[in-house]
Each structure stands twice: as structure tokens, then as C-alpha cells.
GROMACS .gro file of C-alpha atoms in nm:
model
  245
    1MET     CA    1   0.188  -2.337  -4.319
    2ARG     CA    2   0.450  -2.104  -4.170
    3ILE     CA    3   0.792  -2.187  -4.317
    4ALA     CA    4   1.125  -2.049  -4.220
    5LEU     CA    5   1.373  -2.004  -4.500
    6PHE     CA    6   1.742  -2.077  -4.430
    7ALA     CA    7   1.908  -1.889  -4.718
    8THR     CA    8   2.270  -2.008  -4.695
    9CYS     CA    9   2.576  -1.819  -4.737
   10LEU     CA   10   2.610  -1.844  -5.109
   11VAL     CA   11   2.247  -1.749  -5.177
   12ASP     CA   12   2.263  -1.449  -4.939
   13GLY     CA   13   2.602  -1.322  -5.078
   14LEU     CA   14   2.599  -1.420  -5.453
   15PHE     CA   15   2.264  -1.569  -5.568
   16PRO     CA   16   1.977  -1.386  -5.386
   17GLU     CA   17   1.753  -1.467  -5.688
   18VAL     CA   18   1.758  -1.833  -5.562
   19GLY     CA   19   1.622  -1.732  -5.219
   20LYS     CA   20   1.356  -1.524  -5.380
   21ALA     CA   21   1.252  -1.798  -5.614
   22THR     CA   22   1.210  -2.029  -5.318
   23VAL     CA   23   0.990  -1.778  -5.137
   24SER     CA   24   0.789  -1.724  -5.457
   25VAL     CA   25   0.709  -2.094  -5.510
   26LEU     CA   26   0.614  -2.151  -5.158
   27ARG     CA   27   0.392  -1.832  -5.143
   28ARG     CA   28   0.224  -1.939  -5.472
   29LEU     CA   29   0.128  -2.255  -5.296
   30GLY     CA   30  -0.036  -2.065  -5.016
   31HIS     CA   31   0.221  -2.078  -4.746
   32GLU     CA   32   0.373  -1.797  -4.534
   33VAL     CA   33   0.748  -1.764  -4.552
   34VAL     CA   34   0.968  -1.587  -4.300
   35LEU     CA   35   1.328  -1.510  -4.316
   36PRO     CA   36   1.496  -1.501  -3.969
   37LEU     CA   37   1.755  -1.241  -3.974
   38GLU     CA   38   1.954  -1.387  -3.682
   39GLN     CA   39   2.066  -1.690  -3.910
   40THR     CA   40   2.438  -1.723  -4.007
   41CYS     CA   41   2.644  -2.003  -4.176
   42CYS     CA   42   2.552  -2.365  -4.096
   43GLY     CA   43   2.919  -2.434  -4.028
   44GLN     CA   44   2.968  -2.693  -4.290
   45MET     CA   45   3.282  -2.534  -4.430
   46HIS     CA   46   3.444  -2.553  -4.092
   47VAL     CA   47   3.357  -2.910  -4.035
   48ASN     CA   48   3.462  -3.019  -4.385
   49THR     CA   49   3.805  -2.858  -4.344
   50GLY     CA   50   3.884  -3.008  -4.000
   51TYR     CA   51   3.751  -2.747  -3.759
   52PRO     CA   52   3.436  -2.896  -3.605
   53ARG     CA   53   3.488  -2.733  -3.263
   54GLU     CA   54   3.476  -2.392  -3.430
   55ALA     CA   55   3.144  -2.498  -3.592
   56LEU     CA   56   2.973  -2.526  -3.258
   57PRO     CA   57   2.866  -2.169  -3.220
   58MET     CA   58   2.699  -2.182  -3.564
   59VAL     CA   59   2.537  -2.519  -3.476
   60ARG     CA   60   2.409  -2.360  -3.158
   61ARG     CA   61   2.292  -2.035  -3.355
   62TYR     CA   62   2.104  -2.249  -3.597
   63ALA     CA   63   1.910  -2.418  -3.325
   64ASP     CA   64   1.840  -2.100  -3.145
   65THR     CA   65   1.728  -1.915  -3.459
   66PHE     CA   66   1.502  -2.189  -3.609
   67GLU     CA   67   1.369  -2.366  -3.296
   68PRO     CA   68   1.045  -2.156  -3.296
   69TYR     CA   69   0.952  -2.287  -3.644
   70ASP     CA   70   0.763  -2.598  -3.732
   71VAL     CA   71   0.935  -2.625  -4.082
   72ILE     CA   72   1.263  -2.496  -4.224
   73VAL     CA   73   1.351  -2.504  -4.586
   74THR     CA   74   1.681  -2.435  -4.765
   75PRO     CA   75   1.753  -2.431  -5.143
   76SER     CA   76   2.074  -2.629  -5.085
   77GLY     CA   77   2.116  -2.998  -5.054
   78SER     CA   78   2.467  -2.941  -4.932
   79CYS     CA   79   2.354  -2.728  -4.647
   80ALA     CA   80   2.056  -2.951  -4.553
   81GLY     CA   81   2.283  -3.244  -4.550
   82ALA     CA   82   2.511  -3.058  -4.300
   83ILE     CA   83   2.225  -2.954  -4.072
   84ARG     CA   84   2.075  -3.299  -4.061
   85HIS     CA   85   2.394  -3.497  -4.009
   86GLN     CA   86   2.686  -3.275  -3.912
   87HIS     CA   87   2.510  -3.054  -3.665
   88VAL     CA   88   2.413  -3.358  -3.443
   89GLN     CA   89   2.774  -3.496  -3.470
   90VAL     CA   90   2.924  -3.162  -3.357
   91ALA     CA   91   2.666  -3.114  -3.081
   92ARG     CA   92   2.743  -3.466  -2.947
   93LYS     CA   93   3.113  -3.414  -2.958
   94PHE     CA   94   3.156  -3.067  -2.816
   95GLY     CA   95   2.816  -2.965  -2.671
   96ASP     CA   96   2.595  -3.112  -2.400
   97ASP     CA   97   2.286  -3.334  -2.378
   98ALA     CA   98   2.049  -3.050  -2.385
   99LEU     CA   99   2.203  -2.904  -2.702
  100VAL     CA  100   2.200  -3.252  -2.866
  101GLN     CA  101   1.824  -3.279  -2.803
  102ARG     CA  102   1.754  -2.929  -2.943
  103VAL     CA  103   1.969  -2.988  -3.246
  104GLU     CA  104   1.822  -3.318  -3.335
  105ALA     CA  105   1.467  -3.169  -3.305
  106VAL     CA  106   1.549  -2.872  -3.531
  107ALA     CA  107   1.742  -3.074  -3.783
  108SER     CA  108   1.439  -3.321  -3.817
  109ARG     CA  109   1.220  -3.024  -3.938
  110SER     CA  110   1.483  -2.888  -4.180
  111TYR     CA  111   1.435  -2.980  -4.552
  112GLU     CA  112   1.595  -2.923  -4.885
  113LEU     CA  113   1.343  -2.756  -5.117
  114SER     CA  114   1.248  -3.067  -5.328
  115GLU     CA  115   1.197  -3.273  -5.002
  116LEU     CA  116   0.975  -3.014  -4.854
  117LEU     CA  117   0.755  -2.990  -5.170
  118VAL     CA  118   0.721  -3.356  -5.241
  119ASP     CA  119   0.730  -3.521  -4.898
  120VAL     CA  120   0.592  -3.251  -4.660
  121LEU     CA  121   0.356  -3.046  -4.889
  122GLY     CA  122   0.266  -3.341  -5.115
  123VAL     CA  123   0.300  -3.166  -5.446
  124THR     CA  124   0.491  -3.218  -5.763
  125ASP     CA  125   0.311  -2.964  -5.990
  126VAL     CA  126   0.369  -2.629  -5.856
  127GLY     CA  127   0.228  -2.430  -6.157
  128ALA     CA  128   0.559  -2.363  -6.321
  129SER     CA  129   0.605  -2.297  -6.689
  130TYR     CA  130   0.963  -2.312  -6.838
  131PRO     CA  131   0.984  -2.357  -7.213
  132HIS     CA  132   1.348  -2.454  -7.241
  133ARG     CA  133   1.563  -2.757  -7.304
  134VAL     CA  134   1.696  -2.851  -6.950
  135THR     CA  135   1.919  -3.120  -6.815
  136TYR     CA  136   1.956  -3.184  -6.439
  137HIS     CA  137   2.275  -3.238  -6.245
  138PRO     CA  138   2.206  -3.420  -5.919
  139THR     CA  139   2.457  -3.281  -5.673
  140CYS     CA  140   2.660  -3.501  -5.447
  141HIS     CA  141   2.518  -3.403  -5.113
  142SER     CA  142   2.151  -3.416  -5.223
  143LEU     CA  143   2.217  -3.751  -5.396
  144ARG     CA  144   2.443  -3.920  -5.140
  145VAL     CA  145   2.386  -3.746  -4.804
  146LEU     CA  146   2.016  -3.644  -4.817
  147ARG     CA  147   1.928  -3.924  -5.072
  148VAL     CA  148   1.663  -3.701  -5.240
  149GLY     CA  149   1.633  -3.954  -5.519
  150ASP     CA  150   1.414  -3.852  -5.809
  151ARG     CA  151   1.218  -3.582  -5.617
  152PRO     CA  152   1.377  -3.296  -5.816
  153LEU     CA  153   1.306  -3.476  -6.139
  154ARG     CA  154   0.946  -3.539  -6.048
  155LEU     CA  155   0.909  -3.167  -5.987
  156LEU     CA  156   1.069  -3.082  -6.322
  157ARG     CA  157   0.876  -3.327  -6.517
  158ALA     CA  158   0.556  -3.147  -6.399
  159VAL     CA  159   0.674  -2.807  -6.529
  160ASP     CA  160   0.470  -2.686  -6.826
  161GLY     CA  161   0.665  -2.657  -7.164
  162ILE     CA  162   0.992  -2.780  -7.041
  163ASP     CA  163   1.201  -3.024  -7.252
  164LEU     CA  164   1.378  -3.226  -6.984
  165VAL     CA  165   1.679  -3.436  -7.113
  166GLU     CA  166   1.869  -3.696  -6.936
  167LEU     CA  167   2.227  -3.613  -6.843
  168PRO     CA  168   2.483  -3.884  -6.921
  169GLN     CA  169   2.675  -4.005  -6.619
  170ALA     CA  170   2.455  -3.782  -6.415
  171GLU     CA  171   2.568  -3.912  -6.078
  172THR     CA  172   2.940  -3.806  -6.143
  173CYS     CA  173   3.053  -3.525  -5.938
  174CYS     CA  174   3.103  -3.187  -6.097
  175GLY     CA  175   3.442  -3.137  -5.921
  176PHE     CA  176   3.346  -2.855  -5.687
  177GLY     CA  177   3.340  -2.999  -5.335
  178GLY     CA  178   3.380  -2.661  -5.156
  179THR     CA  179   3.747  -2.614  -5.074
  180PHE     CA  180   3.842  -2.935  -5.270
  181ALA     CA  181   3.823  -2.720  -5.588
  182LEU     CA  182   4.092  -2.494  -5.426
  183LYS     CA  183   4.321  -2.760  -5.275
  184ASN     CA  184   4.291  -2.988  -5.570
  185SER     CA  185   4.242  -2.751  -5.845
  186ASP     CA  186   4.385  -2.982  -6.130
  187THR     CA  187   4.166  -3.274  -6.026
  188SER     CA  188   3.862  -3.041  -5.991
  189THR     CA  189   3.918  -2.891  -6.334
  190ALA     CA  190   3.940  -3.235  -6.489
  191MET     CA  191   3.617  -3.342  -6.326
  192LEU     CA  192   3.443  -3.027  -6.442
  193ALA     CA  193   3.570  -3.075  -6.793
  194ASP     CA  194   3.390  -3.420  -6.802
  195LYS     CA  195   3.070  -3.282  -6.657
  196MET     CA  196   3.072  -3.001  -6.914
  197ARG     CA  197   3.121  -3.249  -7.196
  198ALA     CA  198   2.826  -3.448  -7.072
  199ILE     CA  199   2.613  -3.137  -7.042
  200GLN     CA  200   2.695  -3.026  -7.397
  201SER     CA  201   2.605  -3.364  -7.543
  202THR     CA  202   2.247  -3.314  -7.434
  203GLY     CA  203   2.205  -2.995  -7.630
  204ALA     CA  204   2.037  -2.838  -7.329
  205GLN     CA  205   2.012  -2.468  -7.306
  206MET     CA  206   2.012  -2.491  -6.923
  207CYS     CA  207   2.183  -2.708  -6.671
  208ALA     CA  208   1.970  -2.726  -6.347
  209ALA     CA  209   2.071  -2.832  -6.006
  210SER     CA  210   1.968  -2.791  -5.637
  211ASP     CA  211   2.293  -2.639  -5.513
  212ALA     CA  212   2.424  -2.289  -5.600
  213SER     CA  213   2.774  -2.391  -5.523
  214CYS     CA  214   2.782  -2.659  -5.800
  215LEU     CA  215   2.607  -2.429  -6.037
  216MET     CA  216   2.867  -2.165  -5.968
  217HIS     CA  217   3.129  -2.403  -6.057
  218ILE     CA  218   2.958  -2.539  -6.364
  219GLY     CA  219   2.852  -2.199  -6.468
  220GLY     CA  220   3.192  -2.051  -6.455
  221GLY     CA  221   3.325  -2.331  -6.678
  222MET     CA  222   3.055  -2.294  -6.921
  223ALA     CA  223   3.107  -1.914  -6.953
  224ARG     CA  224   3.470  -1.973  -7.022
  225LEU     CA  225   3.376  -2.200  -7.307
  226ASN     CA  226   3.132  -1.952  -7.440
  227VAL     CA  227   2.898  -2.221  -7.572
  228GLY     CA  228   2.573  -2.048  -7.478
  229THR     CA  229   2.467  -2.305  -7.214
  230GLU     CA  230   2.355  -2.145  -6.883
  231THR     CA  231   2.290  -2.268  -6.526
  232VAL     CA  232   1.967  -2.242  -6.326
  233HIS     CA  233   1.873  -2.336  -5.975
  234LEU     CA  234   1.577  -2.584  -5.942
  235ALA     CA  235   1.389  -2.316  -5.740
  236GLN     CA  236   1.414  -2.057  -6.032
  237ILE     CA  237   1.263  -2.306  -6.273
  238LEU     CA  238   0.978  -2.386  -6.018
  239ALA     CA  239   0.928  -2.013  -5.968
  240SER     CA  240   0.889  -1.939  -6.345
  241THR     CA  241   0.539  -1.894  -6.477
  242LYS     CA  242   0.386  -1.780  -6.807
  243ASP     CA  243   0.299  -1.449  -6.659
  244ALA     CA  244   0.647  -1.385  -6.539
  245ARG     CA  245   0.800  -1.413  -6.898
   0.00000   0.00000   0.00000
């Protein structure tokens, strides 16, 4: 299968290893992965901060860029949620009927990584090996917007050597929420403190998630505590093999 990668702003600018890991997993499974260079931001930040009209050019660019591909994958539940829900809303409000149809069609072929692997490709065991104690934080957008359910956990449970431990109050937000962490920093910090206490209680070496944004927030807090717990994206665990270590 020929799969287009929507890298996202954070992966492109700060966490390129997550994009590389996504490509590695899909190529190991025998698929061709392409990275369309015309891609830009999905526009989620603009919509979430009250500027949906300004997001219209990005919605149109996403449709233009990814329309030629049968399947699109992104290692971000947050951006996948924006593409599948916000894009259609923006196109309907500020675009035209032709754009709405195009956006709906492309959005229906856009998947978060765990959705693509489990629902489209029909695999849970991707041949990964990761001998570490790991806990998993289900990010808000993947949980509540995309409703990915236990798909990430099914993938993690199939990883060779992993010690996967349940995270207490897993469905509680980590406090990031994009610009929420800036506009409501005190509340965000308190929510992060609760999340970090829950992670520490598991004794996990690694906290995994499907969004680089939440991992950035949690990882920053953990680094300041200097407790030795690190963060890792789901794609990086799935890309890890015995040969790579």
C-alpha cells in the first residue's frame, strides 16, 4: 500500500524521530511511505483559538496535498482529530460545496497511526521489541475525539519484552491542551503534577503516548523533577527491534 505521511508541525520542527519511526514501522510491514513536501499545518491551533476563517487556507492546502493518496497517516491523535472533524466544519462555514466534498473525502482516508495499523492494515503485532517498563497515557483528542479506544494498548501488548503497566486515572488530561497551557498556566501545572504523580506510582521507566505535544508537556515536567522517567511516542516503541538496540 502507498501511504502518505502527514508529519505535523511538532514532529517536523521538534520531534523528527517520531516521523522517522512511523515510516520505519510501515516500511517494515511492506508498505511504501511518501512525505508530500507541500504539506503545512493542519490549522488546529487557529480553530482552537478562535480563528477558524484563518484556518481555511490550511484546510484547502491539506485537501490539495493529500487528495492524490488513498491513505494518509499521522502520528498524532490531536491533528487527526482536527482533520476529521474541524476541517469539514471550516469548509462548510467558509468554503463552498466543492471544497466540502473534497475535504470530507480526504478526511475519511486520514488516520492516526494506531487506527491505521489496527483497523486498515489489520495488524497488532508489528514485530517490535522494547524491554522496558512502560505506562501509557491516552491523550484527550485520541481518546475523546477519535475514540481510538484500546488500539494503542493492543499494539503495545504485542511488543516483545515490554512490561506494560496500567496508569492510574489514565483518562485524566495531562494539562497541556495547546495554548491552554499558556493561558491557564497555573491550572495546567496543577494538572501536570497530578499526571506525573500517577506516572511515578507505576515505577515505569517510560511514559508512552500518541501525541508529541502531550509528551513534550509531560517530559518537561519529568525532566525538572529529575526522577529518571522518560517519555516516548508510541511510534518509537513500535519501531524498536532487537537488531536496533
